[in-house]
CSV table of C-alpha atoms and ligand atoms in Angstrom, one decimal:
chain,number,residue,atom,x,y,z
A,441,VAL,CA,13.6,26.3,-9.0
A,442,THR,CA,10.1,24.9,-8.9
A,443,GLU,CA,8.1,25.4,-5.7
A,444,VAL,CA,5.9,22.4,-4.9
A,445,ILE,CA,3.3,21.8,-2.2
A,446,VAL,CA,2.4,18.2,-1.6
A,447,VAL,CA,-1.1,17.7,0.0
A,448,GLY,CA,-0.8,14.6,2.3
A,449,GLY,CA,2.1,13.2,4.1
A,450,GLY,CA,1.4,9.4,4.0
A,451,ILE,CA,3.9,7.1,2.3
A,452,VAL,CA,2.9,8.4,-1.1
A,453,GLY,CA,3.2,12.2,-0.3
A,454,LEU,CA,6.4,11.8,1.6
A,455,SER,CA,8.1,9.6,-1.1
A,456,ILE,CA,7.2,12.3,-3.6
A,457,GLY,CA,8.4,15.1,-1.4
A,458,TRP,CA,11.7,13.3,-0.8
A,459,ARG,CA,12.3,12.6,-4.5
A,460,LEU,CA,11.4,16.2,-5.5
A,461,VAL,CA,13.6,17.9,-3.0
A,462,GLN,CA,16.5,15.6,-4.2
A,463,ALA,CA,15.7,16.8,-7.7
A,464,GLY,CA,16.2,20.4,-6.7
A,465,ALA,CA,12.6,21.6,-6.1
A,466,THR,CA,11.5,23.6,-3.1
A,467,VAL,CA,9.1,21.3,-1.3
A,468,THR,CA,6.5,21.5,1.5
A,469,VAL,CA,4.6,18.4,2.5
A,470,VAL,CA,1.4,19.3,4.4
A,471,ASP,CA,-0.3,16.6,6.4
A,472,ALA,CA,-3.5,16.7,8.6
A,473,ARG,CA,-2.6,13.6,10.6
A,474,LEU,CA,-6.2,12.2,10.2
A,475,ASP,CA,-7.4,9.1,12.0
A,476,GLY,CA,-7.4,6.1,9.7
A,477,ARG,CA,-4.5,7.2,7.5
A,478,ALA,CA,-3.5,4.1,5.7
A,479,SER,CA,0.3,4.1,5.7
A,480,THR,CA,0.8,3.6,9.4
A,481,VAL,CA,-1.8,0.8,9.6
A,482,ALA,CA,-0.7,-1.2,6.5
A,483,ALA,CA,1.0,-4.5,6.9
A,484,GLY,CA,3.6,-3.5,4.3
A,485,MET,CA,3.5,-6.6,2.1
A,486,LEU,CA,5.4,-6.2,-1.2
A,487,THR,CA,3.5,-8.8,-3.1
A,488,PRO,CA,3.2,-8.1,-6.9
A,489,VAL,CA,3.0,-11.9,-7.5
A,490,THR,CA,0.9,-13.3,-4.7
A,491,GLU,CA,-1.5,-10.4,-4.9
A,492,ALA,CA,-2.0,-10.4,-8.6
A,493,TYR,CA,-5.5,-10.6,-10.1
A,494,TRP,CA,-6.9,-11.6,-13.5
A,495,GLY,CA,-8.0,-8.6,-15.5
A,496,GLU,CA,-5.5,-6.2,-13.7
A,497,GLU,CA,-2.6,-6.7,-16.1
A,498,ALA,CA,-1.6,-3.0,-16.4
A,499,LEU,CA,-1.6,-2.7,-12.6
A,500,MET,CA,0.5,-5.9,-12.4
A,501,ALA,CA,3.2,-4.4,-14.7
A,502,LEU,CA,3.3,-1.4,-12.4
A,503,THR,CA,3.6,-3.4,-9.2
A,504,ILE,CA,6.4,-5.5,-10.7
A,505,ASP,CA,8.2,-2.4,-11.8
A,506,SER,CA,7.9,-0.8,-8.4
A,507,MET,CA,9.1,-4.0,-6.6
A,508,GLN,CA,12.3,-3.8,-8.6
A,509,ARG,CA,12.9,-0.3,-7.2
A,510,TRP,CA,12.4,-1.3,-3.6
A,511,PRO,CA,15.9,-2.6,-2.7
A,512,ALA,CA,17.6,0.6,-3.9
A,513,PHE,CA,14.8,2.8,-2.4
A,514,ALA,CA,15.2,1.0,1.0
A,515,SER,CA,19.0,1.1,1.1
A,516,GLU,CA,19.0,4.8,0.1
A,517,LEU,CA,16.6,5.6,2.9
A,518,GLU,CA,18.5,3.5,5.4
A,519,SER,CA,21.7,5.2,4.6
A,520,VAL,CA,20.1,8.7,5.3
A,521,TRP,CA,18.2,7.5,8.3
A,522,ALA,CA,20.9,5.3,9.7
A,523,LYS,CA,18.4,2.7,10.8
A,524,PRO,CA,16.8,-0.3,9.0
A,525,VAL,CA,13.3,-0.2,7.5
A,526,ASP,CA,13.1,-4.1,7.7
A,527,LEU,CA,12.9,-4.9,4.0
A,528,GLU,CA,12.4,-8.6,3.8
A,529,LEU,CA,12.8,-10.3,0.4
A,530,SER,CA,12.8,-14.0,1.3
A,531,GLY,CA,9.6,-14.8,-0.7
A,532,VAL,CA,5.9,-15.3,0.3
A,533,LEU,CA,3.9,-18.5,0.8
A,534,ALA,CA,0.3,-18.4,-0.3
A,535,VAL,CA,-1.7,-21.3,1.1
A,536,GLY,CA,-5.2,-22.7,0.9
A,537,PHE,CA,-6.9,-24.2,4.0
A,538,ASP,CA,-9.5,-26.5,2.4
A,539,THR,CA,-10.0,-27.9,-1.0
A,540,ASP,CA,-12.0,-25.0,-2.3
A,541,ASP,CA,-9.4,-22.6,-0.9
A,542,VAL,CA,-6.6,-24.5,-2.8
A,543,ALA,CA,-8.7,-24.1,-6.0
A,544,VAL,CA,-8.2,-20.3,-5.5
A,545,ILE,CA,-4.4,-20.8,-5.1
A,546,ASP,CA,-4.4,-22.9,-8.3
A,547,ASP,CA,-6.2,-20.2,-10.2
A,548,LEU,CA,-3.6,-17.7,-8.9
A,549,HIS,CA,-0.8,-20.1,-10.0
A,550,GLN,CA,-2.3,-20.3,-13.5
A,551,LEU,CA,-2.2,-16.5,-13.7
A,552,HIS,CA,1.5,-16.6,-12.7
A,553,GLU,CA,2.2,-19.2,-15.4
A,554,LYS,CA,0.4,-17.2,-18.0
A,555,HIS,CA,2.6,-14.1,-17.3
A,556,GLY,CA,5.8,-16.0,-16.6
A,557,LEU,CA,5.9,-14.9,-12.9
A,558,ALA,CA,8.2,-16.8,-10.5
A,559,SER,CA,5.8,-19.1,-8.6
A,560,GLU,CA,6.2,-22.7,-7.4
A,561,ARG,CA,3.1,-24.8,-6.7
A,562,LEU,CA,3.5,-26.8,-3.5
A,563,ARG,CA,1.6,-29.8,-2.1
A,564,ALA,CA,0.5,-29.9,1.6
A,565,ARG,CA,3.6,-31.7,2.7
A,566,GLU,CA,5.9,-29.3,0.7
A,567,VAL,CA,4.3,-26.1,2.2
A,568,ARG,CA,4.7,-27.5,5.7
A,569,ALA,CA,8.3,-28.4,5.0
A,570,ARG,CA,8.9,-24.7,4.2
A,571,GLU,CA,6.8,-23.5,7.1
A,572,PRO,CA,6.6,-26.0,10.0
A,573,LEU,CA,4.2,-23.7,12.0
A,574,LEU,CA,1.4,-24.3,9.4
A,575,ALA,CA,-1.6,-26.2,10.7
A,576,PRO,CA,-1.8,-29.9,9.5
A,577,GLN,CA,-5.2,-29.1,7.8
A,578,VAL,CA,-3.5,-26.7,5.2
A,579,ARG,CA,-4.1,-28.5,1.9
A,580,GLY,CA,-1.5,-26.8,-0.4
A,581,GLY,CA,-0.1,-23.6,-1.6
A,582,LEU,CA,2.5,-21.8,-3.7
A,583,PHE,CA,5.8,-20.0,-3.1
A,584,ALA,CA,6.6,-16.7,-4.8
A,585,PRO,CA,10.4,-16.2,-4.2
A,586,GLY,CA,10.4,-12.6,-5.4
A,587,ASP,CA,7.7,-11.2,-3.0
A,588,GLY,CA,8.4,-9.7,0.4
A,589,ALA,CA,7.5,-7.1,2.9
A,590,VAL,CA,8.8,-3.9,4.6
A,591,ASP,CA,7.7,-2.1,7.8
A,592,PRO,CA,5.7,0.9,6.6
A,593,ARG,CA,5.8,2.6,10.0
A,594,LEU,CA,9.6,2.7,9.8
A,595,VAL,CA,9.5,3.7,6.1
A,596,VAL,CA,7.2,6.7,6.9
A,597,ARG,CA,9.5,7.9,9.7
A,598,ALA,CA,12.6,7.4,7.5
A,599,LEU,CA,11.0,9.3,4.6
A,600,ALA,CA,10.0,12.3,6.8
A,601,GLU,CA,13.6,12.4,8.2
A,602,ALA,CA,15.1,12.0,4.7
A,603,ALA,CA,12.9,14.6,3.2
A,604,ARG,CA,13.6,17.1,6.0
A,605,SER,CA,17.4,16.5,5.9
A,606,ALA,CA,17.4,17.1,2.2
A,607,GLY,CA,15.6,20.5,2.8
A,608,ALA,CA,11.9,19.8,2.5
A,609,GLY,CA,9.3,21.2,4.9
A,610,VAL,CA,7.2,18.5,6.4
A,611,VAL,CA,4.5,20.3,8.4
A,612,THR,CA,1.2,19.5,10.1
A,613,GLY,CA,-1.8,21.3,8.8
A,614,THR,CA,-5.1,20.8,7.0
A,615,VAL,CA,-5.3,22.0,3.4
A,616,GLU,CA,-8.7,23.5,3.2
A,617,ARG,CA,-8.7,24.0,-0.5
A,618,ILE,CA,-6.5,24.0,-3.6
A,619,VAL,CA,-6.5,27.5,-5.0
A,620,VAL,CA,-7.3,27.6,-8.7
A,621,GLU,CA,-7.0,30.9,-10.5
A,622,ASP,CA,-7.7,31.3,-14.2
A,623,GLY,CA,-7.6,27.5,-14.7
A,624,ARG,CA,-4.3,27.1,-12.9
A,625,ALA,CA,-3.5,25.8,-9.4
A,626,THR,CA,-1.5,28.5,-7.7
A,627,GLY,CA,-1.2,27.0,-4.2
A,628,VAL,CA,-3.3,25.9,-1.3
A,629,GLU,CA,-5.2,27.4,1.6
A,630,VAL,CA,-4.1,26.3,5.0
A,631,GLY,CA,-5.5,28.1,8.1
A,632,GLY,CA,-7.2,30.6,5.8
A,633,LEU,CA,-3.8,31.6,4.3
A,634,HIS,CA,-3.0,31.2,0.6
A,635,ARG,CA,0.4,29.5,0.3
A,636,ARG,CA,1.7,29.9,-3.2
A,637,ALA,CA,3.3,27.2,-5.3
A,638,ASP,CA,4.2,26.5,-9.0
A,639,VAL,CA,2.9,22.9,-8.6
A,640,VAL,CA,0.4,21.3,-6.2
A,641,VAL,CA,0.5,17.5,-5.8
A,642,LEU,CA,-2.7,16.0,-4.4
A,643,ALA,CA,-1.6,12.9,-2.4
A,644,ALA,CA,-4.3,12.9,0.3
A,645,GLY,CA,-5.0,9.2,0.1
A,646,ALA,CA,-8.6,8.2,0.8
A,647,TRP,CA,-9.5,11.9,1.4
A,648,SER,CA,-8.3,13.1,-2.0
A,649,SER,CA,-11.8,13.6,-3.3
A,650,LEU,CA,-12.8,15.8,-0.4
A,651,VAL,CA,-10.2,18.5,-0.8
A,652,GLU,CA,-12.1,21.6,-2.0
A,653,GLY,CA,-11.5,24.1,-4.8
A,654,LEU,CA,-11.3,21.8,-7.8
A,655,PRO,CA,-13.6,21.7,-10.7
A,656,ALA,CA,-15.8,18.5,-10.5
A,657,VAL,CA,-14.2,16.9,-13.6
A,658,VAL,CA,-10.8,17.0,-12.0
A,659,VAL,CA,-11.8,15.5,-8.6
A,660,PRO,CA,-10.2,12.0,-8.5
A,661,PRO,CA,-12.8,9.2,-8.0
A,662,VAL,CA,-11.2,7.9,-4.8
A,663,ARG,CA,-13.3,6.3,-2.1
A,664,PRO,CA,-12.3,4.9,1.4
A,665,VAL,CA,-11.9,1.1,1.6
A,666,TYR,CA,-11.8,0.2,5.3
A,667,GLY,CA,-9.4,-2.4,6.6
A,668,GLU,CA,-8.5,-3.6,10.1
A,669,VAL,CA,-5.2,-5.3,11.2
A,670,VAL,CA,-4.1,-6.9,14.5
A,671,ARG,CA,-0.5,-6.6,15.7
A,672,LEU,CA,0.8,-9.5,17.8
A,673,ARG,CA,4.1,-10.3,19.4
A,674,ALA,CA,5.4,-13.9,19.7
A,675,ARG,CA,6.2,-14.8,23.3
A,676,THR,CA,7.8,-18.1,22.7
A,677,PRO,CA,11.0,-18.6,20.6
A,678,GLY,CA,10.2,-20.5,17.5
A,679,HIS,CA,6.5,-19.3,17.4
A,680,THR,CA,7.1,-16.8,14.7
A,681,PRO,CA,6.5,-17.9,11.1
A,682,GLY,CA,9.6,-17.8,8.9
A,683,HIS,CA,7.8,-16.3,5.9
A,684,VAL,CA,5.1,-13.8,5.0
A,685,LEU,CA,2.0,-16.0,4.7
A,686,ARG,CA,-1.1,-15.2,2.6
A,687,ALA,CA,-3.9,-17.6,3.0
A,688,VAL,CA,-7.4,-18.4,1.8
A,689,VAL,CA,-9.3,-19.8,4.8
A,690,ARG,CA,-12.9,-21.1,4.1
A,691,GLY,CA,-13.1,-18.5,1.3
A,692,ALA,CA,-11.8,-15.6,3.4
A,693,HIS,CA,-8.4,-13.9,2.8
A,694,VAL,CA,-6.0,-13.4,5.7
A,695,TYR,CA,-2.3,-12.7,5.9
A,696,VAL,CA,0.3,-13.1,8.6
A,697,VAL,CA,3.4,-10.9,8.3
A,698,PRO,CA,6.3,-11.6,10.7
A,699,ARG,CA,9.0,-9.0,11.2
A,700,ARG,CA,12.5,-9.2,12.5
A,701,SER,CA,11.4,-7.1,15.5
A,702,GLY,CA,9.1,-9.9,16.7
A,703,GLU,CA,6.0,-8.1,15.6
A,704,ILE,CA,3.5,-10.3,13.7
A,705,VAL,CA,0.9,-8.3,11.7
A,706,VAL,CA,-2.4,-10.1,10.9
A,707,GLY,CA,-4.7,-8.5,8.3
A,708,ALA,CA,-6.9,-7.4,6.8
A,709,THR,CA,-10.6,-6.9,6.5
A,710,SER,CA,-11.9,-5.0,3.5
A,711,LEU,CA,-15.2,-3.2,3.7
A,712,GLU,CA,-17.0,-0.1,2.3
A,713,ARG,CA,-17.9,1.9,5.5
A,714,GLY,CA,-17.3,5.5,4.4
A,715,TYR,CA,-14.9,7.5,6.5
A,716,GLU,CA,-15.4,5.4,9.6
A,717,SER,CA,-12.1,4.1,11.2
A,718,THR,CA,-13.3,2.4,14.4
A,719,VAL,CA,-12.0,-1.1,15.0
A,720,THR,CA,-14.8,-3.6,15.4
A,721,ALA,CA,-14.9,-6.7,17.7
A,722,GLY,CA,-16.3,-8.8,14.8
A,723,GLY,CA,-13.5,-7.7,12.4
A,724,VAL,CA,-10.8,-8.6,15.0
A,725,TYR,CA,-12.5,-11.9,15.8
A,726,GLU,CA,-12.6,-12.9,12.1
A,727,LEU,CA,-8.9,-12.1,11.5
A,728,LEU,CA,-7.7,-14.0,14.6
A,729,ARG,CA,-10.1,-16.9,13.8
A,730,ASP,CA,-8.7,-17.3,10.3
A,731,ALA,CA,-5.0,-16.6,11.2
A,732,ARG,CA,-5.0,-19.2,14.0
A,733,SER,CA,-6.6,-21.7,11.6
A,734,ILE,CA,-3.4,-21.6,9.5
A,735,VAL,CA,-0.9,-20.9,12.3
A,736,PRO,CA,-2.2,-22.4,15.6
A,737,ALA,CA,0.8,-21.1,17.5
A,738,LEU,CA,-0.5,-17.6,17.2
A,739,ASP,CA,-2.9,-18.4,20.1
A,740,GLU,CA,0.1,-17.9,22.4
A,741,ALA,CA,1.1,-14.5,21.1
A,742,GLN,CA,0.6,-11.3,22.9
A,743,LEU,CA,-2.1,-9.1,21.4
A,744,VAL,CA,-0.4,-5.7,21.1
A,745,GLU,CA,-2.6,-3.5,19.0
A,746,THR,CA,-5.7,-3.3,16.8
A,747,SER,CA,-6.0,-0.6,14.2
A,748,ALA,CA,-8.1,0.4,11.1
A,749,GLY,CA,-7.1,2.4,8.1
A,750,LEU,CA,-8.7,3.6,4.9
A,751,ARG,CA,-7.3,2.4,1.6
A,752,PRO,CA,-7.7,5.0,-1.2
A,753,GLY,CA,-9.8,2.8,-3.6
A,754,THR,CA,-10.5,3.6,-7.3
A,755,PRO,CA,-13.0,2.1,-9.7
A,756,ASP,CA,-10.4,-0.2,-11.4
A,757,ASN,CA,-8.1,-0.6,-8.3
A,758,ALA,CA,-5.1,1.1,-10.0
A,759,PRO,CA,-3.8,4.5,-8.8
A,760,ILE,CA,-4.3,7.9,-10.4
A,761,ILE,CA,-0.9,9.5,-11.2
A,762,GLY,CA,-0.3,12.3,-13.6
A,763,TRP,CA,-1.2,15.9,-14.5
A,764,SER,CA,-4.8,16.7,-13.9
A,765,GLY,CA,-7.0,18.9,-16.2
A,766,VAL,CA,-6.0,21.9,-14.1
A,767,ASP,CA,-2.5,23.4,-15.0
A,768,GLY,CA,-0.1,23.0,-12.1
A,769,LEU,CA,-2.0,20.3,-10.4
A,770,LEU,CA,-0.7,16.8,-10.3
A,771,LEU,CA,-2.6,13.8,-8.9
A,772,ALA,CA,-0.9,11.0,-7.0
A,773,THR,CA,-3.6,9.0,-5.2
A,774,GLY,CA,-5.8,6.0,-5.3
A,775,HIS,CA,-3.1,3.4,-4.4
A,776,HIS,CA,-5.7,1.2,-2.8
A,777,ARG,CA,-4.2,-2.1,-1.4
A,778,ASN,CA,-0.7,-1.4,-3.0
A,779,GLY,CA,0.4,2.0,-1.8
A,780,VAL,CA,3.4,0.8,0.1
A,781,LEU,CA,4.6,-1.4,-2.8
A,782,LEU,CA,3.9,1.4,-5.3
A,783,ALA,CA,5.6,4.3,-3.4
A,784,PRO,CA,9.0,4.1,-5.2
A,785,ILE,CA,7.5,4.1,-8.8
A,786,THR,CA,5.0,6.8,-7.8
A,787,ALA,CA,7.7,9.1,-6.5
A,788,ASP,CA,10.0,8.6,-9.5
A,789,ALA,CA,7.1,9.1,-11.9
A,790,VAL,CA,5.9,12.4,-10.3
A,791,ALA,CA,9.5,13.7,-10.2
A,792,SER,CA,9.9,12.8,-13.9
A,793,ALA,CA,6.6,14.5,-14.8
A,794,ILE,CA,7.5,17.7,-12.9
A,795,SER,CA,10.9,17.8,-14.5
A,796,GLY,CA,9.2,17.8,-17.9
A,797,ALA,CA,10.4,14.3,-18.9
A,798,GLY,CA,6.9,12.8,-18.7
A,799,LEU,CA,5.7,9.7,-17.1
A,800,PRO,CA,7.3,6.3,-17.5
A,801,ASP,CA,5.2,4.2,-19.9
A,802,VAL,CA,4.2,1.7,-17.3
A,803,VAL,CA,2.7,4.5,-15.2
A,804,ALA,CA,1.0,6.2,-18.2
A,805,ARG,CA,-0.7,2.9,-19.2
A,806,ALA,CA,-2.1,2.0,-15.8
A,807,CYS,CA,-2.7,5.4,-14.1
A,808,ALA,CA,-3.9,8.1,-16.5
A,809,PRO,CA,-6.1,10.5,-14.5
A,810,ASP,CA,-8.6,10.9,-17.3
A,811,ARG,CA,-9.3,7.2,-17.9
A,812,PHE,CA,-12.5,7.2,-15.9
A,813,ALA,CA,-13.9,10.3,-17.6
A,814,SER,CA,-13.3,8.8,-21.1
A,815,THR,CA,-15.1,5.5,-20.1
A,816,GLU,CA,-18.2,7.5,-19.3
A,817,VAL,CA,-18.1,9.2,-22.6
A,818,ARG,CA,-17.8,5.9,-24.5
A,819,SER,CA,-20.6,4.1,-22.7
B,265,LIG,C1,-5.4,-2.5,6.6
B,265,LIG,C2,-4.5,-2.1,5.5
B,265,LIG,C3,-3.5,-3.0,5.0
B,265,LIG,C4,-2.7,-2.6,3.9
B,265,LIG,N1,-1.7,-3.4,3.6
B,265,LIG,C5,-0.9,-3.1,2.5
B,265,LIG,C6,0.2,-3.9,2.2
B,265,LIG,O1,0.5,-4.9,2.8
B,265,LIG,N2,1.0,-3.5,1.1
B,265,LIG,C7,0.8,-2.3,0.4
B,265,LIG,O2,1.5,-2.0,-0.5
B,265,LIG,N3,-0.3,-1.5,0.8
B,265,LIG,C8,-1.1,-1.9,1.8
B,265,LIG,N4,-2.2,-1.1,2.1
B,265,LIG,C9,-2.5,0.1,1.3
B,265,LIG,C10,-1.6,1.2,1.6
B,265,LIG,O3,-1.6,1.4,3.0
B,265,LIG,C11,-2.1,2.5,1.0
B,265,LIG,O4,-2.3,2.3,-0.4
B,265,LIG,C12,-1.1,3.6,1.2
B,265,LIG,O5,-0.8,3.8,2.5
B,265,LIG,C13,-1.7,4.9,0.6
B,265,LIG,O6,-0.8,5.9,1.0
B,265,LIG,P1,-1.2,7.5,0.9
B,265,LIG,O7,0.0,8.2,1.3
B,265,LIG,O8,-1.8,7.7,-0.4
B,265,LIG,O9,-2.4,7.5,2.0
B,265,LIG,P2,-2.4,7.8,3.5
B,265,LIG,O10,-1.3,7.0,4.2
B,265,LIG,O11,-3.8,7.6,4.0
B,265,LIG,O12,-2.0,9.3,3.6
B,265,LIG,C14,-2.8,10.3,3.2
B,265,LIG,C15,-2.5,11.5,4.1
B,265,LIG,O13,-3.2,12.6,3.6
B,265,LIG,C16,-3.5,13.4,4.7
B,265,LIG,N5,-4.6,14.3,4.4
B,265,LIG,C17,-5.9,14.0,4.0
B,265,LIG,N6,-6.6,15.1,3.7
B,265,LIG,C18,-5.7,16.2,3.9
B,265,LIG,C19,-5.8,17.6,3.8
B,265,LIG,N7,-7.0,18.1,3.4
B,265,LIG,N8,-4.8,18.3,4.2
B,265,LIG,C20,-3.6,17.8,4.6
B,265,LIG,N9,-3.4,16.4,4.7
B,265,LIG,C21,-4.5,15.6,4.4
B,265,LIG,C22,-3.9,12.4,5.8
B,265,LIG,O14,-3.7,13.0,7.1
B,265,LIG,C23,-3.0,11.3,5.6
B,265,LIG,O15,-1.8,11.3,6.4
B,265,LIG,C24,-3.0,-1.4,3.2
B,265,LIG,C25,-4.0,-0.5,3.7
B,265,LIG,C26,-4.7,-0.9,4.8
B,265,LIG,C27,-5.8,0.1,5.3
């Protein structure tokens, strides 16, 4: 039986822990519960189509693959947890506020057409017919029937429960260092004690580059990308949008994610601010200004919560998944703006790598840990 320690208990570390314990490993997930951890701030959009970008084709293939895994992942979790995780697969509307904003939507639609992704271009009247709460100014949009959302807070709770009930340890603690002896990871140091393991999985999100003990060449190039979200609750029946909405408003991106519970998540800013996770008045102002431009009825909603989290960003926006240059150390980090969407494929890939079956091709192509080092050598 392989003994595995997972460093980090966000959605990535917990998904991995759960899949590994199911596969017969002895697993401990250690989490420091740091302020700004991303998984409990995230909106939980599952948007491989409406959040696709030119030049990120390998990442696109990965997000589409993971999306296909979500229905089974969610229903398996729900059957263990006996509660819903609010998976919503009724499609996502992407809209543009003014003419320049619609040009951004057109560009996105061209990307969809090029790759054969399901996406329907809609005129102003057609978007409002689908979503009557949209402001009359909204000039047009597109509908991606395969995109959706899930509630990541519920998923994180369900995963911790599922991992524990399958026999994993899910514990609070700070991993001070990964212990490397003779070129091999032999465990971690927590509270000054060396906890031994056959395999260490580094899944510490935006903090992954700060965990000590690793040779410099192995440290993943992950940086914190700050994002704020606002959580609202509709007070009037009929004032909740019927779809997840992504919008470009005077050049800024904003999204509105309604949930069955009545919660409406508005997000998200994206800034490079180091390890700062304080919510700013200006950030909240901009989010609400842009969100109410597209859905004026949000003015009436109750403001429930503001929060900020740190996305684990990488130089090419794709995650880092696979064996590192140190034996026994596997990296699963850098999921940036897609970590909720990518949790199922990441967990399956890590379980497959540890079993000796290797990584699925779609993961190996997009996520190789050594891809940044080799770019440096070439240039
Ligand atoms: C505002 C915002 C909106 C987002 N919206 C979406 C979205 O709609 N859809 C989507 O797919 N993704 C979204 N994301 C991205 C997504 O949240 C992240 O990619 C994902 O949560 C990363 O998961 P993680 O487990 O790697 O990181 P985290 O959730 O940050 O977890 C890392 C964990 O590691 C722990 N840790 C760190 N250092 C140590 C240590 N030394 N010892 C022990 N534990 C440690 C921390 O306490 C933390 O709990 C959003 C992110 C933000 C910030």
